[in-house]
Amino acid sequence: MSVTPKLDYINRLIRENLSEDGDLELKGMFIGDEGLLALCEAERVEEVVNLDLSKNHLTHKAIPAFAQCPRFANLRRLYLGENQIGDRGAVALMEAEFCANLLQLDLRINDIGEEGGMALAEGPFKKLQVLILQDNPIGDDALITMAKHPGFANVRKLNIYRTNISDRGIKTLARSKVFQKVKHLNVARNVLRVDAAVALANTKTLQNIETLLMFDTYIGDKGVEALSQSQCLPKLRTLRLT
């Protein structure tokens, strides 16, 4: 895949958008896979700390080169939402050395399924604080694996909105010692019933939750009551169930 026609364009975008703090905002520039490949060869990418590549028509094809590019060693926040990297892209991304230093990863709406979800769940994270997997059908096994992986021990915000999670996954999450620092938890629009609500209401480990979003589920009146009256969520300030 030739990157030559894109390189001048990407260099211009960097000159126009790279801030002194290392923020590179390329959201919605439609650079495509060729643009991502060109970015790996572009000027000043060593300075990039926070990279927004959302809505850029990216697929799995350019992710391996991006992940293996040593010039992104300073990357701390990566926004890849609303692309189409899929399972193959997620697997390739987890080969990146910069993943160990990421503080935030946003992969919302990327057609990542169970295979990609498991790759993420077993990823080389050490410092991650914000993980957004919204609208990717990763399923319970990925969540259960994450809930036991020490690499997620610093996560403060976990968004698994509409990710094919069921009661099984939430029950493990509610017992997770790994996710003890989570303050913001979004599990909305999953097929969750009363057992999931009761598990969260009785959690002994997720007691730092301040915001819980669990709307558009099937927890029913008993689930609502359990969460509303929970004594195990002492810091809860925002509870959205409808």
PDB file of C-alpha atoms in Angstrom, residues 16-224:
ATOM      1  CA  GLU A  16      -1.800  22.448  11.751  1.00  0.00           C
ATOM      2  CA  ASN A  17      -3.036  20.267  14.604  1.00  0.00           C
ATOM      3  CA  LEU A  18      -0.186  19.154  16.864  1.00  0.00           C
ATOM      4  CA  SER A  19      -0.288  21.168  20.080  1.00  0.00           C
ATOM      5  CA  GLU A  20       2.599  22.085  22.337  1.00  0.00           C
ATOM      6  CA  ASP A  21       1.289  19.515  24.834  1.00  0.00           C
ATOM      7  CA  GLY A  22       1.480  16.697  22.301  1.00  0.00           C
ATOM      8  CA  ASP A  23      -2.210  16.529  21.376  1.00  0.00           C
ATOM      9  CA  LEU A  24      -2.797  15.501  17.766  1.00  0.00           C
ATOM     10  CA  GLU A  25      -6.456  15.857  16.826  1.00  0.00           C
ATOM     11  CA  LEU A  26      -7.219  14.062  13.555  1.00  0.00           C
ATOM     12  CA  LYS A  27     -10.804  13.061  14.248  1.00  0.00           C
ATOM     13  CA  GLY A  28     -12.981  12.867  11.152  1.00  0.00           C
ATOM     14  CA  MET A  29     -10.181  13.646   8.701  1.00  0.00           C
ATOM     15  CA  PHE A  30     -10.969  10.435   6.753  1.00  0.00           C
ATOM     16  CA  ILE A  31      -7.303   9.628   6.341  1.00  0.00           C
ATOM     17  CA  GLY A  32      -7.967   5.910   5.840  1.00  0.00           C
ATOM     18  CA  ASP A  33      -5.399   3.133   6.061  1.00  0.00           C
ATOM     19  CA  GLU A  34      -3.021   4.915   3.701  1.00  0.00           C
ATOM     20  CA  GLY A  35      -3.097   7.946   5.961  1.00  0.00           C
ATOM     21  CA  LEU A  36      -2.296   5.851   9.037  1.00  0.00           C
ATOM     22  CA  LEU A  37       0.646   4.274   7.230  1.00  0.00           C
ATOM     23  CA  ALA A  38       1.808   7.738   6.220  1.00  0.00           C
ATOM     24  CA  LEU A  39       1.485   8.890   9.822  1.00  0.00           C
ATOM     25  CA  CYS A  40       4.068   6.293  10.798  1.00  0.00           C
ATOM     26  CA  GLU A  41       6.552   8.039   8.482  1.00  0.00           C
ATOM     27  CA  ALA A  42       5.462  11.612   9.119  1.00  0.00           C
ATOM     28  CA  GLU A  43       7.308  14.411  10.847  1.00  0.00           C
ATOM     29  CA  ARG A  44       7.212  15.040  14.614  1.00  0.00           C
ATOM     30  CA  VAL A  45       5.176  11.951  15.576  1.00  0.00           C
ATOM     31  CA  GLU A  46       7.661  11.309  18.389  1.00  0.00           C
ATOM     32  CA  GLU A  47       6.084  14.338  20.086  1.00  0.00           C
ATOM     33  CA  VAL A  48       2.565  12.889  20.064  1.00  0.00           C
ATOM     34  CA  VAL A  49       1.191  12.091  23.526  1.00  0.00           C
ATOM     35  CA  ASN A  50      -2.557  12.084  22.844  1.00  0.00           C
ATOM     36  CA  LEU A  51      -3.701  10.853  19.426  1.00  0.00           C
ATOM     37  CA  ASP A  52      -7.283  11.066  18.177  1.00  0.00           C
ATOM     38  CA  LEU A  53      -7.894   8.940  15.072  1.00  0.00           C
ATOM     39  CA  SER A  54     -11.652   8.570  15.519  1.00  0.00           C
ATOM     40  CA  LYS A  55     -13.893   8.440  12.427  1.00  0.00           C
ATOM     41  CA  ASN A  56     -11.132   7.900   9.905  1.00  0.00           C
ATOM     42  CA  HIS A  57     -12.278   4.846   7.930  1.00  0.00           C
ATOM     43  CA  LEU A  58      -9.484   2.758   9.437  1.00  0.00           C
ATOM     44  CA  THR A  59      -9.498  -1.028   9.099  1.00  0.00           C
ATOM     45  CA  HIS A  60      -7.244  -3.808  10.340  1.00  0.00           C
ATOM     46  CA  LYS A  61      -4.917  -3.407   7.356  1.00  0.00           C
ATOM     47  CA  ALA A  62      -2.770  -0.569   8.680  1.00  0.00           C
ATOM     48  CA  ILE A  63      -2.944  -1.402  12.392  1.00  0.00           C
ATOM     49  CA  PRO A  64       0.062  -3.802  12.398  1.00  0.00           C
ATOM     50  CA  ALA A  65       2.399  -1.138  10.980  1.00  0.00           C
ATOM     51  CA  PHE A  66       1.060   1.437  13.407  1.00  0.00           C
ATOM     52  CA  ALA A  67       1.422  -0.931  16.362  1.00  0.00           C
ATOM     53  CA  GLN A  68       4.990  -1.837  15.437  1.00  0.00           C
ATOM     54  CA  CYS A  69       6.117   1.740  14.810  1.00  0.00           C
ATOM     55  CA  PRO A  70       8.639   2.657  17.538  1.00  0.00           C
ATOM     56  CA  ARG A  71       8.079   6.372  16.998  1.00  0.00           C
ATOM     57  CA  PHE A  72       4.888   6.356  19.107  1.00  0.00           C
ATOM     58  CA  ALA A  73       6.741   5.537  22.325  1.00  0.00           C
ATOM     59  CA  ASN A  74       5.381   8.650  24.064  1.00  0.00           C
ATOM     60  CA  LEU A  75       1.735   7.837  23.339  1.00  0.00           C
ATOM     61  CA  ARG A  76      -0.483   7.955  26.433  1.00  0.00           C
ATOM     62  CA  ARG A  77      -4.023   8.402  25.107  1.00  0.00           C
ATOM     63  CA  LEU A  78      -5.341   6.757  21.945  1.00  0.00           C
ATOM     64  CA  TYR A  79      -8.759   7.356  20.460  1.00  0.00           C
ATOM     65  CA  LEU A  80      -9.681   4.933  17.667  1.00  0.00           C
ATOM     66  CA  GLY A  81     -13.448   5.057  17.977  1.00  0.00           C
ATOM     67  CA  GLU A  82     -15.889   4.714  15.092  1.00  0.00           C
ATOM     68  CA  ASN A  83     -13.573   2.901  12.708  1.00  0.00           C
ATOM     69  CA  GLN A  84     -13.664  -0.711  11.474  1.00  0.00           C
ATOM     70  CA  ILE A  85     -10.522  -2.314  12.851  1.00  0.00           C
ATOM     71  CA  GLY A  86     -12.376  -5.498  13.864  1.00  0.00           C
ATOM     72  CA  ASP A  87     -10.858  -8.507  15.604  1.00  0.00           C
ATOM     73  CA  ARG A  88      -7.719  -8.565  13.477  1.00  0.00           C
ATOM     74  CA  GLY A  89      -7.050  -4.921  14.230  1.00  0.00           C
ATOM     75  CA  ALA A  90      -7.554  -5.409  17.960  1.00  0.00           C
ATOM     76  CA  VAL A  91      -5.204  -8.399  18.005  1.00  0.00           C
ATOM     77  CA  ALA A  92      -2.541  -6.460  16.078  1.00  0.00           C
ATOM     78  CA  LEU A  93      -2.907  -3.402  18.298  1.00  0.00           C
ATOM     79  CA  MET A  94      -2.082  -5.438  21.385  1.00  0.00           C
ATOM     80  CA  GLU A  95       1.381  -6.080  19.933  1.00  0.00           C
ATOM     81  CA  ALA A  96       2.244  -2.400  20.359  1.00  0.00           C
ATOM     82  CA  GLU A  97       4.868  -1.581  22.966  1.00  0.00           C
ATOM     83  CA  PHE A  98       3.095   1.702  23.683  1.00  0.00           C
ATOM     84  CA  CYS A  99       0.102  -0.197  25.129  1.00  0.00           C
ATOM     85  CA  ALA A 100       2.007  -0.704  28.376  1.00  0.00           C
ATOM     86  CA  ASN A 101       2.076   3.078  28.905  1.00  0.00           C
ATOM     87  CA  LEU A 102      -1.415   3.965  27.710  1.00  0.00           C
ATOM     88  CA  LEU A 103      -3.606   5.807  30.196  1.00  0.00           C
ATOM     89  CA  GLN A 104      -6.669   5.879  27.970  1.00  0.00           C
ATOM     90  CA  LEU A 105      -7.908   3.681  25.125  1.00  0.00           C
ATOM     91  CA  ASP A 106     -11.138   4.380  23.265  1.00  0.00           C
ATOM     92  CA  LEU A 107     -12.196   1.674  20.778  1.00  0.00           C
ATOM     93  CA  ARG A 108     -15.927   2.305  20.642  1.00  0.00           C
ATOM     94  CA  ILE A 109     -17.860   1.114  17.564  1.00  0.00           C
ATOM     95  CA  ASN A 110     -15.146  -0.909  15.841  1.00  0.00           C
ATOM     96  CA  ASP A 111     -16.802  -4.269  15.154  1.00  0.00           C
ATOM     97  CA  ILE A 112     -14.559  -5.987  17.692  1.00  0.00           C
ATOM     98  CA  GLY A 113     -15.988  -9.362  18.667  1.00  0.00           C
ATOM     99  CA  GLU A 114     -15.000 -12.190  20.979  1.00  0.00           C
ATOM    100  CA  GLU A 115     -11.559 -12.826  19.471  1.00  0.00           C
ATOM    101  CA  GLY A 116     -10.547  -9.190  19.589  1.00  0.00           C
ATOM    102  CA  GLY A 117     -12.119  -8.821  23.007  1.00  0.00           C
ATOM    103  CA  MET A 118      -9.981 -11.617  24.398  1.00  0.00           C
ATOM    104  CA  ALA A 119      -6.863 -10.059  22.880  1.00  0.00           C
ATOM    105  CA  LEU A 120      -7.685  -6.790  24.643  1.00  0.00           C
ATOM    106  CA  ALA A 121      -8.489  -8.611  27.881  1.00  0.00           C
ATOM    107  CA  GLU A 122      -5.052 -10.235  27.836  1.00  0.00           C
ATOM    108  CA  GLY A 123      -3.292  -7.089  26.623  1.00  0.00           C
ATOM    109  CA  PRO A 124      -0.010  -5.703  27.969  1.00  0.00           C
ATOM    110  CA  PHE A 125      -1.594  -2.848  29.913  1.00  0.00           C
ATOM    111  CA  LYS A 126       0.015  -1.559  33.096  1.00  0.00           C
ATOM    112  CA  LYS A 127      -1.194   2.016  33.565  1.00  0.00           C
ATOM    113  CA  LEU A 128      -4.600   2.124  31.845  1.00  0.00           C
ATOM    114  CA  GLN A 129      -7.144   4.362  33.581  1.00  0.00           C
ATOM    115  CA  VAL A 130      -9.908   4.722  30.984  1.00  0.00           C
ATOM    116  CA  LEU A 131     -11.172   1.887  28.768  1.00  0.00           C
ATOM    117  CA  ILE A 132     -14.056   2.443  26.351  1.00  0.00           C
ATOM    118  CA  LEU A 133     -15.307  -0.608  24.455  1.00  0.00           C
ATOM    119  CA  GLN A 134     -18.843   0.619  23.788  1.00  0.00           C
ATOM    120  CA  ASP A 135     -20.757  -1.063  20.961  1.00  0.00           C
ATOM    121  CA  ASN A 136     -18.304  -3.901  20.378  1.00  0.00           C
ATOM    122  CA  PRO A 137     -19.753  -7.418  20.935  1.00  0.00           C
ATOM    123  CA  ILE A 138     -16.826  -8.723  22.995  1.00  0.00           C
ATOM    124  CA  GLY A 139     -18.977 -10.941  25.263  1.00  0.00           C
ATOM    125  CA  ASP A 140     -18.660 -12.314  28.776  1.00  0.00           C
ATOM    126  CA  ASP A 141     -15.406 -14.246  28.433  1.00  0.00           C
ATOM    127  CA  ALA A 142     -13.470 -11.086  27.613  1.00  0.00           C
ATOM    128  CA  LEU A 143     -14.955  -9.216  30.579  1.00  0.00           C
ATOM    129  CA  ILE A 144     -14.276 -12.140  32.929  1.00  0.00           C
ATOM    130  CA  THR A 145     -10.660 -12.257  31.749  1.00  0.00           C
ATOM    131  CA  MET A 146     -10.274  -8.507  32.270  1.00  0.00           C
ATOM    132  CA  ALA A 147     -11.718  -8.795  35.771  1.00  0.00           C
ATOM    133  CA  LYS A 148      -8.808 -11.081  36.692  1.00  0.00           C
ATOM    134  CA  HIS A 149      -5.997  -9.332  34.787  1.00  0.00           C
ATOM    135  CA  PRO A 150      -3.784  -7.125  37.024  1.00  0.00           C
ATOM    136  CA  GLY A 151      -3.060  -4.882  34.056  1.00  0.00           C
ATOM    137  CA  PHE A 152      -6.469  -3.260  34.585  1.00  0.00           C
ATOM    138  CA  ALA A 153      -5.916  -2.463  38.262  1.00  0.00           C
ATOM    139  CA  ASN A 154      -5.674   1.301  37.620  1.00  0.00           C
ATOM    140  CA  VAL A 155      -8.875   1.611  35.582  1.00  0.00           C
ATOM    141  CA  ARG A 156     -11.142   4.396  36.838  1.00  0.00           C
ATOM    142  CA  LYS A 157     -13.620   4.429  33.981  1.00  0.00           C
ATOM    143  CA  LEU A 158     -14.964   1.291  32.283  1.00  0.00           C
ATOM    144  CA  ASN A 159     -17.487   1.605  29.464  1.00  0.00           C
ATOM    145  CA  ILE A 160     -18.893  -1.723  28.254  1.00  0.00           C
ATOM    146  CA  TYR A 161     -22.184  -0.322  26.939  1.00  0.00           C
ATOM    147  CA  ARG A 162     -23.878  -2.779  24.544  1.00  0.00           C
ATOM    148  CA  THR A 163     -21.062  -5.320  24.377  1.00  0.00           C
ATOM    149  CA  ASN A 164     -23.028  -8.594  24.611  1.00  0.00           C
ATOM    150  CA  ILE A 165     -22.424  -8.859  28.343  1.00  0.00           C
ATOM    151  CA  SER A 166     -24.807 -10.986  30.414  1.00  0.00           C
ATOM    152  CA  ASP A 167     -25.352 -11.717  34.106  1.00  0.00           C
ATOM    153  CA  ARG A 168     -22.415 -14.147  34.019  1.00  0.00           C
ATOM    154  CA  GLY A 169     -19.947 -11.413  33.166  1.00  0.00           C
ATOM    155  CA  ILE A 170     -21.385  -8.902  35.621  1.00  0.00           C
ATOM    156  CA  LYS A 171     -21.276 -11.413  38.483  1.00  0.00           C
ATOM    157  CA  THR A 172     -17.542 -11.870  37.958  1.00  0.00           C
ATOM    158  CA  LEU A 173     -17.058  -8.118  37.581  1.00  0.00           C
ATOM    159  CA  ALA A 174     -18.882  -7.526  40.878  1.00  0.00           C
ATOM    160  CA  ARG A 175     -16.362  -9.796  42.642  1.00  0.00           C
ATOM    161  CA  SER A 176     -13.311  -8.377  40.882  1.00  0.00           C
ATOM    162  CA  LYS A 177     -10.460  -7.139  43.032  1.00  0.00           C
ATOM    163  CA  VAL A 178      -8.746  -5.873  39.887  1.00  0.00           C
ATOM    164  CA  PHE A 179     -11.391  -3.226  39.186  1.00  0.00           C
ATOM    165  CA  GLN A 180     -11.525  -1.861  42.729  1.00  0.00           C
ATOM    166  CA  LYS A 181     -10.554   1.659  41.586  1.00  0.00           C
ATOM    167  CA  VAL A 182     -13.419   1.997  39.090  1.00  0.00           C
ATOM    168  CA  LYS A 183     -15.460   5.149  39.687  1.00  0.00           C
ATOM    169  CA  HIS A 184     -17.492   5.279  36.458  1.00  0.00           C
ATOM    170  CA  LEU A 185     -19.115   2.069  35.203  1.00  0.00           C
ATOM    171  CA  ASN A 186     -21.334   1.894  32.123  1.00  0.00           C
ATOM    172  CA  VAL A 187     -23.009  -1.491  31.542  1.00  0.00           C
ATOM    173  CA  ALA A 188     -26.136  -0.146  29.833  1.00  0.00           C
ATOM    174  CA  ARG A 189     -27.949  -1.844  26.941  1.00  0.00           C
ATOM    175  CA  ASN A 190     -26.742  -5.335  27.721  1.00  0.00           C
ATOM    176  CA  VAL A 191     -29.007  -8.319  28.390  1.00  0.00           C
ATOM    177  CA  LEU A 192     -28.807  -8.015  32.165  1.00  0.00           C
ATOM    178  CA  ARG A 193     -31.435  -9.298  34.573  1.00  0.00           C
ATOM    179  CA  VAL A 194     -32.063  -9.069  38.285  1.00  0.00           C
ATOM    180  CA  ASP A 195     -29.096 -11.302  39.193  1.00  0.00           C
ATOM    181  CA  ALA A 196     -26.674  -8.819  37.660  1.00  0.00           C
ATOM    182  CA  ALA A 197     -28.219  -5.924  39.581  1.00  0.00           C
ATOM    183  CA  VAL A 198     -28.127  -7.870  42.854  1.00  0.00           C
ATOM    184  CA  ALA A 199     -24.489  -8.834  42.262  1.00  0.00           C
ATOM    185  CA  LEU A 200     -23.485  -5.187  41.821  1.00  0.00           C
ATOM    186  CA  ALA A 201     -25.664  -4.101  44.742  1.00  0.00           C
ATOM    187  CA  ASN A 202     -23.866  -6.594  46.999  1.00  0.00           C
ATOM    188  CA  THR A 203     -20.335  -6.040  45.692  1.00  0.00           C
ATOM    189  CA  LYS A 204     -17.531  -6.167  48.222  1.00  0.00           C
ATOM    190  CA  THR A 205     -14.878  -4.856  45.851  1.00  0.00           C
ATOM    191  CA  LEU A 206     -16.366  -2.190  43.534  1.00  0.00           C
ATOM    192  CA  GLN A 207     -17.061   0.204  46.378  1.00  0.00           C
ATOM    193  CA  ASN A 208     -15.500   3.256  44.741  1.00  0.00           C
ATOM    194  CA  ILE A 209     -18.198   3.510  42.064  1.00  0.00           C
ATOM    195  CA  GLU A 210     -19.583   7.034  41.863  1.00  0.00           C
ATOM    196  CA  THR A 211     -21.483   6.700  38.567  1.00  0.00           C
ATOM    197  CA  LEU A 212     -23.357   3.582  37.473  1.00  0.00           C
ATOM    198  CA  LEU A 213     -25.196   3.491  34.148  1.00  0.00           C
ATOM    199  CA  MET A 214     -27.399   0.417  33.773  1.00  0.00           C
ATOM    200  CA  PHE A 215     -30.311   1.675  31.690  1.00  0.00           C
ATOM    201  CA  ASP A 216     -32.114  -0.291  28.965  1.00  0.00           C
ATOM    202  CA  THR A 217     -31.566  -3.639  30.639  1.00  0.00           C
ATOM    203  CA  TYR A 218     -33.981  -6.213  32.103  1.00  0.00           C
ATOM    204  CA  ILE A 219     -33.223  -5.900  35.808  1.00  0.00           C
ATOM    205  CA  GLY A 220     -36.872  -5.143  36.649  1.00  0.00           C
ATOM    206  CA  ASP A 221     -38.278  -3.601  39.813  1.00  0.00           C
ATOM    207  CA  LYS A 222     -36.332  -5.971  42.081  1.00  0.00           C
ATOM    208  CA  GLY A 223     -33.073  -5.014  40.425  1.00  0.00           C
ATOM    209  CA  VAL A 224     -33.861  -1.320  40.676  1.00  0.00           C
TER     210      VAL A 224
END
